[in-house]
XYZ file of C-alpha atoms in Angstrom:
537
model
C 18.704 16.979 -39.836
C 17.053 16.226 -36.649
C 15.302 19.177 -34.833
C 14.986 20.303 -31.236
C 11.436 19.047 -31.477
C 12.704 15.378 -32.552
C 15.247 15.203 -29.780
C 12.752 16.370 -27.150
C 10.205 13.942 -28.254
C 12.951 11.138 -27.843
C 13.592 12.532 -24.331
C 9.952 12.446 -23.606
C 9.952 8.759 -24.577
C 12.953 7.999 -22.498
C 11.275 9.582 -19.388
C 7.816 8.063 -19.655
C 6.110 11.451 -20.705
C 4.074 9.987 -23.554
C 0.695 11.232 -22.248
C 0.549 14.904 -22.561
C -2.535 16.959 -21.172
C -3.201 20.195 -22.927
C -5.343 23.186 -23.765
C -3.329 24.425 -26.769
C -2.960 27.930 -28.202
C -1.078 29.260 -31.280
C 2.315 29.305 -29.697
C 1.943 25.639 -29.194
C 1.031 24.729 -32.706
C 4.599 24.009 -33.966
C 4.984 21.534 -31.075
C 1.714 19.954 -31.329
C 0.876 19.572 -35.097
C 1.481 16.204 -36.611
C 2.359 14.375 -33.305
C 3.908 10.853 -33.664
C 1.432 8.091 -32.981
C 3.147 7.051 -29.862
C 2.482 10.275 -28.089
C -0.985 10.516 -26.620
C -2.537 13.984 -26.697
C -5.488 14.536 -23.933
C -7.477 17.733 -24.640
C -9.016 19.619 -21.610
C -11.284 22.703 -22.123
C -9.815 24.787 -19.490
C -6.191 25.176 -18.122
C -7.431 24.251 -14.448
C -8.647 21.034 -15.779
C -5.189 20.322 -17.635
C -3.288 20.608 -14.523
C -6.113 18.904 -12.391
C -6.100 15.907 -14.766
C -2.171 15.769 -14.876
C -2.076 16.106 -10.901
C -4.411 12.991 -10.670
C -2.414 10.915 -13.159
C 1.018 11.782 -11.461
C -0.122 10.852 -8.211
C -1.952 7.718 -9.301
C 1.322 6.734 -11.304
C 3.851 8.007 -8.851
C 5.736 9.435 -11.873
C 5.965 12.860 -13.543
C 3.037 13.878 -15.856
C 3.445 16.131 -18.750
C 1.007 19.273 -19.301
C 1.078 21.848 -22.035
C -0.091 25.485 -21.325
C -0.369 28.549 -23.657
C 1.740 31.601 -22.687
C 0.326 33.931 -20.357
C -3.397 33.324 -20.667
C -2.866 29.528 -20.234
C -0.264 29.724 -17.519
C -2.268 32.609 -15.648
C -5.430 30.379 -15.825
C -3.527 27.412 -14.281
C -1.669 29.061 -11.471
C -4.080 27.800 -8.861
C -4.082 24.336 -10.249
C -0.239 24.507 -10.152
C -0.360 25.706 -6.521
C -2.636 22.735 -5.557
C -0.139 20.472 -7.590
C 2.884 21.760 -5.659
C 1.103 21.177 -1.994
C -0.158 17.696 -3.267
C 3.547 16.879 -4.170
C 2.353 15.828 -7.629
C 5.543 15.640 -10.022
C 4.769 17.269 -13.216
C 6.680 19.007 -16.365
C 4.815 21.837 -17.616
C 5.813 23.295 -21.102
C 4.693 26.685 -21.579
C 4.669 28.345 -25.056
C 6.026 31.847 -25.852
C 6.082 33.983 -28.952
C 8.576 33.504 -31.693
C 12.150 34.170 -30.226
C 13.021 36.004 -33.566
C 10.875 39.090 -32.666
C 10.156 38.816 -29.015
C 11.919 42.287 -28.677
C 9.173 43.908 -30.489
C 6.542 42.539 -27.991
C 4.403 40.855 -30.680
C 0.646 39.892 -29.891
C 0.735 37.015 -27.362
C 4.043 37.948 -25.982
C 4.516 36.574 -22.432
C 5.796 38.922 -20.004
C 8.035 37.544 -17.286
C 6.474 34.010 -17.657
C 9.060 32.643 -15.211
C 7.541 34.677 -12.434
C 3.940 34.408 -13.310
C 3.225 30.918 -11.256
C 6.103 31.804 -8.699
C 6.586 30.397 -6.028
C 4.784 27.229 -6.938
C 6.743 25.487 -9.340
C 9.559 23.577 -8.081
C 11.910 24.720 -10.977
C 11.587 26.867 -13.718
C 13.865 27.093 -17.021
C 13.802 29.600 -19.848
C 16.222 28.333 -22.230
C 18.668 31.038 -23.633
C 18.721 29.175 -27.042
C 16.568 26.716 -28.992
C 19.204 23.841 -28.568
C 19.174 24.169 -24.730
C 15.335 23.178 -24.717
C 15.744 19.330 -24.573
C 18.220 19.838 -21.639
C 15.904 22.024 -19.899
C 13.179 19.524 -20.401
C 15.328 16.654 -19.025
C 16.273 18.899 -15.968
C 12.645 19.788 -15.284
C 11.934 15.936 -15.308
C 14.366 15.249 -12.672
C 13.246 18.371 -10.508
C 9.713 17.378 -10.749
C 10.731 13.579 -9.695
C 13.050 14.440 -6.819
C 11.387 17.713 -5.572
C 7.736 16.213 -6.064
C 6.099 19.273 -7.668
C 5.576 20.995 -10.950
C 8.566 22.031 -12.982
C 8.098 24.745 -15.634
C 9.965 25.048 -19.202
C 9.127 28.192 -21.236
C 9.818 27.385 -24.765
C 9.556 30.118 -27.864
C 7.233 28.689 -30.472
C 10.274 28.827 -33.296
C 12.708 26.666 -31.051
C 10.942 23.391 -31.887
C 11.926 23.502 -35.689
C 15.285 24.768 -34.864
C 18.209 22.381 -35.884
C 19.430 20.073 -33.092
C 23.120 20.712 -33.841
C 25.742 21.610 -31.023
C 23.123 20.230 -28.457
C 24.174 18.793 -25.184
C 21.823 17.423 -22.442
C 23.032 18.984 -19.234
C 21.196 16.253 -17.011
C 21.680 12.601 -16.109
C 20.356 9.912 -18.567
C 19.888 7.845 -15.278
C 19.813 8.691 -11.679
C 19.578 6.136 -8.832
C 18.466 7.071 -5.260
C 19.590 5.511 -2.032
C 16.351 4.551 -0.041
C 18.144 2.877 2.762
C 18.205 4.629 6.312
C 20.977 3.963 8.731
C 20.359 2.691 12.145
C 21.875 5.902 13.787
C 19.703 7.900 11.864
C 16.660 6.705 13.985
C 18.521 6.001 17.257
C 17.061 9.063 19.153
C 13.733 8.419 17.789
C 13.938 4.796 19.038
C 14.985 5.978 22.406
C 12.196 8.575 22.343
C 9.689 5.783 21.926
C 11.137 3.168 24.095
C 10.866 5.504 26.828
C 7.317 6.856 26.204
C 4.668 6.011 28.790
C 1.828 6.746 26.202
C 2.967 7.445 22.706
C 0.752 8.470 19.868
C 1.418 8.553 16.075
C -0.104 11.185 13.741
C -0.049 10.325 10.035
C -0.473 12.526 6.916
C -0.345 12.463 3.107
C 3.426 11.807 3.070
C 2.793 8.288 4.379
C 0.192 7.374 1.789
C 1.788 3.969 -0.015
C 1.702 0.403 0.433
C 5.258 0.227 1.904
C 4.463 3.052 4.518
C 1.137 1.720 5.380
C 2.651 -1.739 6.224
C 5.279 -0.116 8.155
C 3.302 2.203 10.038
C 0.788 -0.719 10.943
C 3.533 -2.935 12.248
C 4.781 0.060 14.356
C 1.497 1.130 15.723
C 0.961 -2.662 16.571
C 4.279 -2.893 18.463
C 3.625 0.339 20.308
C -0.082 -0.458 21.000
C -0.740 3.206 20.414
C -3.697 5.083 18.676
C -2.910 6.551 15.244
C -4.457 9.966 14.331
C -5.069 11.440 10.749
C -3.640 15.075 10.360
C -6.394 17.715 9.844
C -7.097 18.472 6.210
C -4.909 15.741 4.900
C -4.802 15.436 1.175
C -4.229 11.648 1.428
C -4.731 8.777 4.051
C -1.524 7.827 5.841
C -2.849 4.685 7.678
C -5.734 2.139 7.087
C -8.682 3.872 8.610
C -10.630 0.673 9.420
C -7.608 -0.504 11.709
C -8.494 -1.244 15.382
C -5.784 1.592 16.250
C -7.099 4.363 14.110
C -8.218 6.975 16.461
C -9.710 9.406 14.140
C -8.825 12.906 12.587
C -7.069 15.573 14.538
C -8.897 19.028 14.730
C -7.485 22.074 13.042
C -8.490 23.877 16.313
C -5.625 24.253 18.996
C -7.939 23.943 21.863
C -9.537 20.598 20.487
C -6.037 19.489 19.371
C -4.653 19.700 22.854
C -7.797 17.700 24.354
C -7.250 14.929 21.636
C -3.619 14.604 22.323
C -3.781 15.080 26.214
C -2.293 12.271 28.080
C 0.439 11.330 25.321
C 3.988 12.056 26.442
C 5.339 11.276 23.169
C 3.662 12.286 19.683
C 5.439 11.478 16.466
C 3.966 12.869 13.196
C 4.879 10.939 10.028
C 4.461 12.288 6.754
C 2.518 15.304 7.999
C 3.515 18.815 9.472
C 3.220 19.380 13.159
C 0.395 20.394 12.950
C -1.932 21.671 10.472
C -3.966 24.640 11.638
C -6.941 26.607 10.194
C -8.334 29.640 11.992
C -5.998 31.373 14.344
C -6.280 30.417 18.166
C -4.116 31.378 20.814
C -2.278 28.869 23.144
C 0.344 25.935 22.440
C -0.309 23.025 20.139
C -0.204 20.446 22.984
C -0.250 20.260 26.671
C 3.046 20.881 28.755
C 5.101 17.866 28.926
C 3.992 16.304 25.621
C 7.258 15.692 23.530
C 6.920 16.168 19.621
C 8.994 14.587 16.715
C 8.403 14.465 12.959
C 9.521 11.870 10.474
C 9.134 13.323 6.630
C 10.932 13.377 3.431
C 9.901 17.076 2.699
C 12.297 19.589 4.118
C 10.021 22.299 4.167
C 7.603 20.319 6.335
C 10.471 19.444 8.756
C 11.713 22.977 8.986
C 8.447 24.653 9.895
C 7.542 22.129 12.474
C 8.250 23.179 16.066
C 9.488 19.881 17.477
C 12.257 18.343 19.529
C 13.535 16.041 16.817
C 13.034 15.984 13.011
C 13.993 13.087 10.896
C 14.305 13.963 7.222
C 14.167 10.630 5.432
C 11.803 8.186 3.777
C 8.949 7.716 6.083
C 8.529 4.018 5.008
C 12.175 3.125 5.606
C 12.193 4.890 9.111
C 9.013 3.260 10.321
C 10.403 -0.282 9.075
C 13.412 0.423 11.206
C 11.508 1.605 14.281
C 9.178 -1.333 13.968
C 12.157 -3.711 14.203
C 14.111 -1.737 16.992
C 11.339 -0.341 19.206
C 10.624 -2.966 22.024
C 6.959 -4.353 21.839
C 4.638 -2.876 24.832
C 3.341 -5.283 27.033
C -0.443 -5.643 27.593
C -3.287 -5.187 25.262
C -3.511 -1.725 23.835
C -6.581 0.413 24.605
C -9.524 -0.084 22.407
C -9.112 3.266 20.477
C -10.615 1.883 17.131
C -13.467 4.211 15.700
C -17.000 2.446 15.673
C -18.597 3.633 12.482
C -22.229 3.755 12.716
C -24.239 4.525 9.393
C -27.239 6.559 9.853
C -30.620 4.982 9.219
C -32.162 6.159 5.838
C -34.178 9.088 6.021
C -38.017 8.536 6.174
C -40.051 8.701 2.876
C -40.660 12.449 1.924
C -37.598 13.650 4.071
C -35.180 15.748 2.157
C -31.927 13.938 1.735
C -28.881 15.286 3.675
C -25.112 15.003 2.454
C -24.426 12.288 5.220
C -27.528 10.237 4.060
C -25.675 9.974 0.478
C -22.301 9.275 2.019
C -23.790 6.500 4.206
C -25.209 4.936 1.097
C -22.031 5.235 -0.547
C -20.078 3.824 2.565
C -22.137 0.714 2.530
C -21.536 -0.098 -1.008
C -17.992 1.103 -2.115
C -15.416 -1.490 -3.118
C -12.791 -1.634 -0.994
C -10.174 -0.652 -3.657
C -12.034 2.437 -4.538
C -10.091 5.783 -4.937
C -12.416 8.439 -3.447
C -11.646 11.921 -4.510
C -13.234 14.611 -2.342
C -14.293 18.293 -2.703
C -17.404 18.853 -0.446
C -16.220 21.266 2.338
C -19.452 21.414 4.043
C -19.653 17.457 4.100
C -16.016 16.622 4.598
C -16.648 15.902 8.419
C -19.417 13.574 7.795
C -17.557 11.888 4.939
C -14.218 11.154 7.217
C -16.743 9.850 9.858
C -18.502 7.586 7.444
C -16.317 6.438 4.578
C -12.774 5.195 5.707
C -9.792 4.856 3.408
C -8.961 1.284 3.539
C -6.248 1.136 0.906
C -3.290 3.181 -0.135
C -4.589 5.943 -2.526
C -7.877 5.366 -0.979
C -8.423 8.877 -0.286
C -7.447 12.087 -2.369
C -8.136 15.625 -1.773
C -6.782 19.263 -2.598
C -3.901 19.994 -0.176
C -4.124 23.444 -1.027
C -7.836 23.835 -0.278
C -8.781 25.745 -3.298
C -11.706 24.509 -5.431
C -11.513 22.935 -8.940
C -9.291 19.879 -8.046
C -11.664 17.025 -7.756
C -13.373 16.398 -11.050
C -10.373 16.870 -13.351
C -8.035 14.797 -10.614
C -10.580 12.012 -10.537
C -10.325 11.752 -14.372
C -6.546 11.800 -14.239
C -6.550 9.264 -11.718
C -8.866 6.658 -13.533
C -6.685 7.473 -16.672
C -3.470 6.392 -14.796
C -5.031 3.537 -12.842
C -8.104 1.827 -15.008
C -7.745 -1.071 -12.524
C -9.036 1.055 -9.590
C -12.651 2.244 -9.253
C -12.673 6.064 -8.746
C -15.452 8.022 -7.098
C -15.385 11.811 -6.827
C -17.646 13.270 -4.096
C -17.992 17.069 -5.106
C -20.125 19.837 -3.770
C -22.113 21.679 -6.686
C -20.154 24.895 -5.873
C -16.927 23.165 -5.998
C -17.855 21.354 -9.263
C -18.272 24.559 -11.292
C -14.741 25.400 -10.694
C -13.418 22.121 -12.729
C -16.839 21.337 -14.759
C -14.826 21.644 -18.151
C -13.544 17.990 -17.124
C -16.582 16.352 -17.717
C -16.180 16.803 -21.599
C -12.640 15.179 -21.381
C -14.185 12.300 -19.317
C -16.861 11.660 -21.993
C -14.588 12.196 -24.986
C -11.976 9.700 -23.591
C -14.305 7.527 -22.197
C -13.019 7.464 -18.621
C -15.121 5.461 -16.138
C -15.386 7.667 -13.170
C -18.539 8.076 -10.911
C -18.987 11.663 -10.000
C -21.545 12.068 -7.078
C -22.372 15.921 -6.800
C -24.062 17.096 -3.451
C -26.280 19.785 -4.703
C -27.519 22.194 -2.232
C -27.652 25.288 -4.589
C -25.237 27.364 -2.467
C -21.691 27.844 -0.961
C -22.778 25.997 2.326
C -19.445 26.082 3.999
C -18.991 29.728 3.504
C -22.675 30.206 4.988
C -21.649 28.153 8.022
C -18.434 30.288 8.359
C -20.584 33.400 8.395
C -23.040 32.114 10.891
C -19.948 31.056 13.081
C -18.159 34.632 12.592
C -20.926 36.247 14.672
C -24.145 35.560 16.235
C -26.667 35.309 13.542
C -24.075 36.312 10.931
C -25.536 36.956 7.516
C -23.580 36.166 4.256
C -23.428 38.762 1.624
C -23.605 36.279 -1.211
C -26.689 34.513 -2.647
C -27.569 30.882 -3.447
C -27.482 29.522 -6.971
C -30.339 27.115 -6.807
C -30.973 28.021 -10.481
C -27.839 26.112 -11.515
C -28.276 22.512 -13.101
C -25.042 20.364 -12.882
C -27.005 17.716 -14.719
C -27.726 20.309 -17.447
C -24.187 21.330 -17.474
C -22.918 17.710 -17.851
C -25.349 16.951 -20.577
C -24.405 20.003 -22.397
C -20.475 18.680 -22.136
C -21.564 15.325 -23.541
C -21.427 13.434 -20.105
C -24.267 11.162 -19.004
C -25.926 12.539 -15.691
C -28.871 11.978 -13.498
C -30.674 14.056 -11.151
C -31.645 12.383 -7.900
C -34.308 13.522 -5.564
C -34.965 10.865 -3.237
C -33.143 7.961 -1.305
C -34.708 5.015 -3.245
C -33.636 6.445 -6.354
C -30.174 7.109 -5.049
C -29.612 3.504 -3.655
C -31.157 1.937 -6.865
C -28.605 3.680 -9.014
C -25.646 3.177 -6.560
C -26.703 -0.581 -6.499
C -26.626 -0.558 -10.398
C -23.502 1.137 -10.842
C -20.965 0.315 -8.109
C -20.398 -3.525 -8.410
C -19.315 -2.701 -11.938
C -17.416 0.424 -11.535
C -14.030 -0.960 -12.081
C -14.933 -2.199 -15.534
C -16.947 1.088 -16.510
C -15.771 2.928 -19.552
C -18.191 5.868 -19.501
C -18.551 8.635 -16.919
C -21.658 9.136 -14.984
C -22.630 12.111 -12.905
C -25.186 11.904 -10.161
C -26.570 15.407 -9.458
C -27.961 14.461 -5.696
C -30.503 17.203 -4.509
C -29.512 17.654 -0.812
C -30.459 19.952 2.051
C -27.860 22.415 3.395
C -26.912 21.130 6.756
C -27.057 23.796 9.481
C -24.049 24.283 11.841
C -20.565 25.664 11.931
C -17.546 23.936 9.756
C -15.284 21.858 11.969
C -12.731 20.679 9.287
């Protein structure tokens, strides 16, 4: 007789969940022992890396990934990464093990208490099947929830359920679900009128507009309007080609600076981004009086919390396609708003490397189709200024802002998209939160390039402390003794320590031209000087 495990495996195959990212424990043994050959098991050495790799895989594949976690300890270790996956809108089915159902009442060793609450509110859906035969249906429901709500969905499964007979079993979920992507003309009529009557419109784009169709539609709309296009602050993905003449740069997370940037625009429409992402609190309005705000998004939460005159809840790509057809083309040549990117000159011999020197060297050499995964808070302003995203999925970062995303996410992206070169740019402090992912990269021969900007400290925190008060002194020490190269070697991953510019460009010139074909990871542990100043987002 077929078991619950057999039926669930068939369901996983039907929904394309045949690659599973996991760090197993004893409660997952009945599920994972003697896996069929067509199910691909990927081991990560920490649960944060499990979810981080699955997040990168899901974003790059644009379909749900499958992750498996071990009861309380595994789910608890992964909560931060699950929160990041939710804000990055990465669809994911997470199976969480639980002790044997037959003696849960006695609270045996490794019993998970209130597992349904442990990661709340970050899963988009959580299921705890009442009986073993309900497990396949819960997994199917989780797949639909992850796909439609674009986030992690959790199913908690007692370990004995997998071997239960699959009799009296029904799947309370559709085998196939079709979605309507069309947008009616009346849906955008108010937005058409708003833009048609604008004297000086502007667009703001965000992660929700990252895709080939949305990029094409936004480019057509911006050119029809002849208006500047801004990228939202702290965006996890690029929503517009950043080498386009109409790309104006990145919005500030400061209200005062934001008002200056958008001053003079009477209509601002945000596409695939909230209105507007902030950081430290500042009093005052978001925009100057007289500026009318609208938003286009497929995320209800994003629409509901945006203080706008008009919100359109629909596919950004479909809406912008209609707008580009219906909004009259503006006469005259648009203002020259495109950024001029000027790469800094190489440092003089003997001068310590700065983060921007490394980023400039990368910018001059990165293949156009590179996926750049970022987690270097103190150098992010320089990265945005020097390294434009030129293709969809060209830039990826953690929407949550917590550390530990970039290393595993880069590995997951490259696994899902072996046709794209993948480069992670990571601070040494950030790398320590997800360093275990280097073992998975090496073991599974994932050809990512990881550039670690190593200044031996939490530089962004030092900058924030100095900005908090005149001469502010951080309470935390540096960690110059840590060797990322040594840690990489200990995890079986090739790594090189780089101490000067000539060595850096030599290795980049050797590595980047063939990065798309690379089947082995490489870590560049680059010694850089901590830059002074205050973090600007």
